[in-house]
């Protein structure tokens, strides 16, 4: 079981953004739960999602796949999908797999949320 903190943020231009902060390991035993949570947030709450990985100290290919699925789902509904605060131990996985070039990754949650005009505008 993975613990996922969820909060809602409203940007200055009125977009609702879901911020999800999973804690622990994002691996084969927990990735499916996280993937379901992402799908639920995107379909029921907002197509704009920020995933704060500051409390995820381990991520494997299953975890990366759940993030990719979330990004694809957000894209499908003209939303946005951003990652921030990647834990140093997990950052290496993003770099080795070159996923750091696939996702838009920000240093902090504040950095993502303070630039809504660039971040949350639909194409």
PDB file of C-alpha atoms in Angstrom:
ATOM      1  CA  UNK A   1       0.000   0.000   0.000  1.00  0.00           C
ATOM      2  CA  UNK A   2       1.293   3.435  -0.886  1.00  0.00           C
ATOM      3  CA  UNK A   3       0.319   6.577   0.982  1.00  0.00           C
ATOM      4  CA  UNK A   4      -0.675   9.389  -1.396  1.00  0.00           C
ATOM      5  CA  UNK A   5      -1.339  12.889  -0.141  1.00  0.00           C
ATOM      6  CA  UNK A   6      -3.723  14.798  -2.377  1.00  0.00           C
ATOM      7  CA  UNK A   7      -4.461  18.509  -2.446  1.00  0.00           C
ATOM      8  CA  UNK A   8      -6.115  20.942  -4.805  1.00  0.00           C
ATOM      9  CA  UNK A   9      -4.635  24.213  -5.986  1.00  0.00           C
ATOM     10  CA  UNK A  10      -6.389  26.896  -8.021  1.00  0.00           C
ATOM     11  CA  UNK A  11      -4.189  28.975 -10.306  1.00  0.00           C
ATOM     12  CA  UNK A  12      -4.612  32.714 -10.766  1.00  0.00           C
ATOM     13  CA  UNK A  13      -6.300  32.093 -14.103  1.00  0.00           C
ATOM     14  CA  UNK A  14      -8.823  29.701 -12.556  1.00  0.00           C
ATOM     15  CA  UNK A  15      -7.405  26.276 -13.435  1.00  0.00           C
ATOM     16  CA  UNK A  16      -7.773  23.562 -10.832  1.00  0.00           C
ATOM     17  CA  UNK A  17      -4.578  21.599 -10.311  1.00  0.00           C
ATOM     18  CA  UNK A  18      -4.340  18.328  -8.383  1.00  0.00           C
ATOM     19  CA  UNK A  19      -1.095  17.893  -6.477  1.00  0.00           C
ATOM     20  CA  UNK A  20      -0.321  14.286  -5.579  1.00  0.00           C
ATOM     21  CA  UNK A  21       2.492  13.437  -3.185  1.00  0.00           C
ATOM     22  CA  UNK A  22       3.140   9.705  -2.921  1.00  0.00           C
ATOM     23  CA  UNK A  23       5.364   8.511  -0.065  1.00  0.00           C
ATOM     24  CA  UNK A  24       7.666   5.503   0.092  1.00  0.00           C
ATOM     25  CA  UNK A  25       8.476   3.245  -2.808  1.00  0.00           C
ATOM     26  CA  UNK A  26       6.920   3.532  -6.237  1.00  0.00           C
ATOM     27  CA  UNK A  27       7.608   0.015  -7.492  1.00  0.00           C
ATOM     28  CA  UNK A  28       5.918  -3.096  -8.823  1.00  0.00           C
ATOM     29  CA  UNK A  29       3.963  -3.572  -5.573  1.00  0.00           C
ATOM     30  CA  UNK A  30       2.575  -0.003  -5.398  1.00  0.00           C
ATOM     31  CA  UNK A  31       2.645   1.397  -8.954  1.00  0.00           C
ATOM     32  CA  UNK A  32      -0.787   0.025  -9.868  1.00  0.00           C
ATOM     33  CA  UNK A  33      -2.376   1.829  -6.893  1.00  0.00           C
ATOM     34  CA  UNK A  34      -0.685   5.056  -7.897  1.00  0.00           C
ATOM     35  CA  UNK A  35      -1.745   4.620 -11.516  1.00  0.00           C
ATOM     36  CA  UNK A  36      -5.388   4.185 -10.442  1.00  0.00           C
ATOM     37  CA  UNK A  37      -5.142   7.302  -8.267  1.00  0.00           C
ATOM     38  CA  UNK A  38      -3.775   9.316 -11.208  1.00  0.00           C
ATOM     39  CA  UNK A  39      -6.595   8.113 -13.468  1.00  0.00           C
ATOM     40  CA  UNK A  40      -9.187   8.959 -10.827  1.00  0.00           C
ATOM     41  CA  UNK A  41      -7.778  12.465 -10.296  1.00  0.00           C
ATOM     42  CA  UNK A  42      -7.618  13.211 -14.018  1.00  0.00           C
ATOM     43  CA  UNK A  43     -11.094  11.864 -14.809  1.00  0.00           C
ATOM     44  CA  UNK A  44     -12.972  13.159 -11.743  1.00  0.00           C
ATOM     45  CA  UNK A  45     -11.127  16.225 -10.464  1.00  0.00           C
ATOM     46  CA  UNK A  46      -8.809  17.960 -12.914  1.00  0.00           C
ATOM     47  CA  UNK A  47      -6.855  17.205 -16.098  1.00  0.00           C
ATOM     48  CA  UNK A  48      -3.972  19.211 -14.605  1.00  0.00           C
ATOM     49  CA  UNK A  49      -1.747  17.150 -12.311  1.00  0.00           C
ATOM     50  CA  UNK A  50       1.480  17.817 -10.446  1.00  0.00           C
ATOM     51  CA  UNK A  51       3.252  14.830  -8.897  1.00  0.00           C
ATOM     52  CA  UNK A  52       5.579  15.744  -6.046  1.00  0.00           C
ATOM     53  CA  UNK A  53       8.135  12.933  -5.708  1.00  0.00           C
ATOM     54  CA  UNK A  54       9.974  14.374  -2.713  1.00  0.00           C
ATOM     55  CA  UNK A  55       8.890  11.490  -0.477  1.00  0.00           C
ATOM     56  CA  UNK A  56       9.520   8.704  -3.005  1.00  0.00           C
ATOM     57  CA  UNK A  57      12.985   7.346  -2.267  1.00  0.00           C
ATOM     58  CA  UNK A  58      12.791   4.455  -4.744  1.00  0.00           C
ATOM     59  CA  UNK A  59      11.212   4.148  -8.165  1.00  0.00           C
ATOM     60  CA  UNK A  60      11.477   1.273 -10.636  1.00  0.00           C
ATOM     61  CA  UNK A  61      10.239   0.702 -14.181  1.00  0.00           C
ATOM     62  CA  UNK A  62       6.711   0.004 -12.901  1.00  0.00           C
ATOM     63  CA  UNK A  63       6.705   3.372 -11.161  1.00  0.00           C
ATOM     64  CA  UNK A  64       7.952   5.110 -14.290  1.00  0.00           C
ATOM     65  CA  UNK A  65       5.257   3.339 -16.314  1.00  0.00           C
ATOM     66  CA  UNK A  66       2.547   4.597 -13.948  1.00  0.00           C
ATOM     67  CA  UNK A  67       3.870   8.153 -14.398  1.00  0.00           C
ATOM     68  CA  UNK A  68       3.901   7.727 -18.192  1.00  0.00           C
ATOM     69  CA  UNK A  69       0.317   6.448 -18.096  1.00  0.00           C
ATOM     70  CA  UNK A  70      -0.706   9.507 -16.088  1.00  0.00           C
ATOM     71  CA  UNK A  71       1.010  11.818 -18.539  1.00  0.00           C
ATOM     72  CA  UNK A  72      -0.696  10.134 -21.503  1.00  0.00           C
ATOM     73  CA  UNK A  73      -4.088  10.320 -19.800  1.00  0.00           C
ATOM     74  CA  UNK A  74      -3.640  14.038 -19.039  1.00  0.00           C
ATOM     75  CA  UNK A  75      -2.545  14.667 -22.645  1.00  0.00           C
ATOM     76  CA  UNK A  76      -5.567  12.766 -23.923  1.00  0.00           C
ATOM     77  CA  UNK A  77      -7.931  15.203 -22.167  1.00  0.00           C
ATOM     78  CA  UNK A  78      -5.853  18.309 -23.035  1.00  0.00           C
ATOM     79  CA  UNK A  79      -4.553  18.552 -19.502  1.00  0.00           C
ATOM     80  CA  UNK A  80      -1.031  18.853 -18.182  1.00  0.00           C
ATOM     81  CA  UNK A  81       1.260  16.580 -16.211  1.00  0.00           C
ATOM     82  CA  UNK A  82       4.253  17.872 -14.284  1.00  0.00           C
ATOM     83  CA  UNK A  83       6.687  16.298 -11.856  1.00  0.00           C
ATOM     84  CA  UNK A  84       8.547  18.137  -9.137  1.00  0.00           C
ATOM     85  CA  UNK A  85      10.858  17.673  -6.189  1.00  0.00           C
ATOM     86  CA  UNK A  86      12.356  14.364  -7.357  1.00  0.00           C
ATOM     87  CA  UNK A  87      14.104  12.673  -4.447  1.00  0.00           C
ATOM     88  CA  UNK A  88      17.882  12.472  -5.064  1.00  0.00           C
ATOM     89  CA  UNK A  89      17.848   8.667  -4.899  1.00  0.00           C
ATOM     90  CA  UNK A  90      15.043   8.490  -7.479  1.00  0.00           C
ATOM     91  CA  UNK A  91      16.540  11.183  -9.728  1.00  0.00           C
ATOM     92  CA  UNK A  92      19.237   8.779 -10.932  1.00  0.00           C
ATOM     93  CA  UNK A  93      16.567   6.433 -12.335  1.00  0.00           C
ATOM     94  CA  UNK A  94      15.074   9.294 -14.359  1.00  0.00           C
ATOM     95  CA  UNK A  95      18.500  10.219 -15.701  1.00  0.00           C
ATOM     96  CA  UNK A  96      19.651   6.673 -16.544  1.00  0.00           C
ATOM     97  CA  UNK A  97      16.395   5.871 -18.367  1.00  0.00           C
ATOM     98  CA  UNK A  98      16.357   9.344 -19.981  1.00  0.00           C
ATOM     99  CA  UNK A  99      12.877   9.893 -18.563  1.00  0.00           C
ATOM    100  CA  UNK A 100      14.135  13.277 -17.387  1.00  0.00           C
ATOM    101  CA  UNK A 101      13.805  14.305 -21.053  1.00  0.00           C
ATOM    102  CA  UNK A 102      10.274  12.902 -21.370  1.00  0.00           C
ATOM    103  CA  UNK A 103       8.695  14.572 -18.343  1.00  0.00           C
ATOM    104  CA  UNK A 104       8.640  18.229 -17.433  1.00  0.00           C
ATOM    105  CA  UNK A 105      10.447  18.143 -14.096  1.00  0.00           C
ATOM    106  CA  UNK A 106      10.618  21.121 -11.751  1.00  0.00           C
ATOM    107  CA  UNK A 107      12.758  21.584  -8.661  1.00  0.00           C
ATOM    108  CA  UNK A 108       9.902  22.543  -6.337  1.00  0.00           C
ATOM    109  CA  UNK A 109       6.130  22.378  -6.170  1.00  0.00           C
ATOM    110  CA  UNK A 110       6.075  26.139  -5.708  1.00  0.00           C
ATOM    111  CA  UNK A 111       8.020  26.608  -8.958  1.00  0.00           C
ATOM    112  CA  UNK A 112       5.412  24.610 -10.901  1.00  0.00           C
ATOM    113  CA  UNK A 113       2.430  26.368  -9.372  1.00  0.00           C
ATOM    114  CA  UNK A 114       3.835  29.889  -9.682  1.00  0.00           C
ATOM    115  CA  UNK A 115       4.035  29.747 -13.481  1.00  0.00           C
ATOM    116  CA  UNK A 116       0.491  28.756 -14.466  1.00  0.00           C
ATOM    117  CA  UNK A 117       0.411  30.819 -17.648  1.00  0.00           C
ATOM    118  CA  UNK A 118       3.197  28.644 -19.048  1.00  0.00           C
ATOM    119  CA  UNK A 119       2.305  25.395 -17.362  1.00  0.00           C
ATOM    120  CA  UNK A 120      -1.436  24.905 -17.508  1.00  0.00           C
ATOM    121  CA  UNK A 121      -2.486  26.281 -20.850  1.00  0.00           C
ATOM    122  CA  UNK A 122      -3.936  23.731 -23.197  1.00  0.00           C
ATOM    123  CA  UNK A 123      -2.380  23.411 -26.663  1.00  0.00           C
TER     124      UNK A 123
END
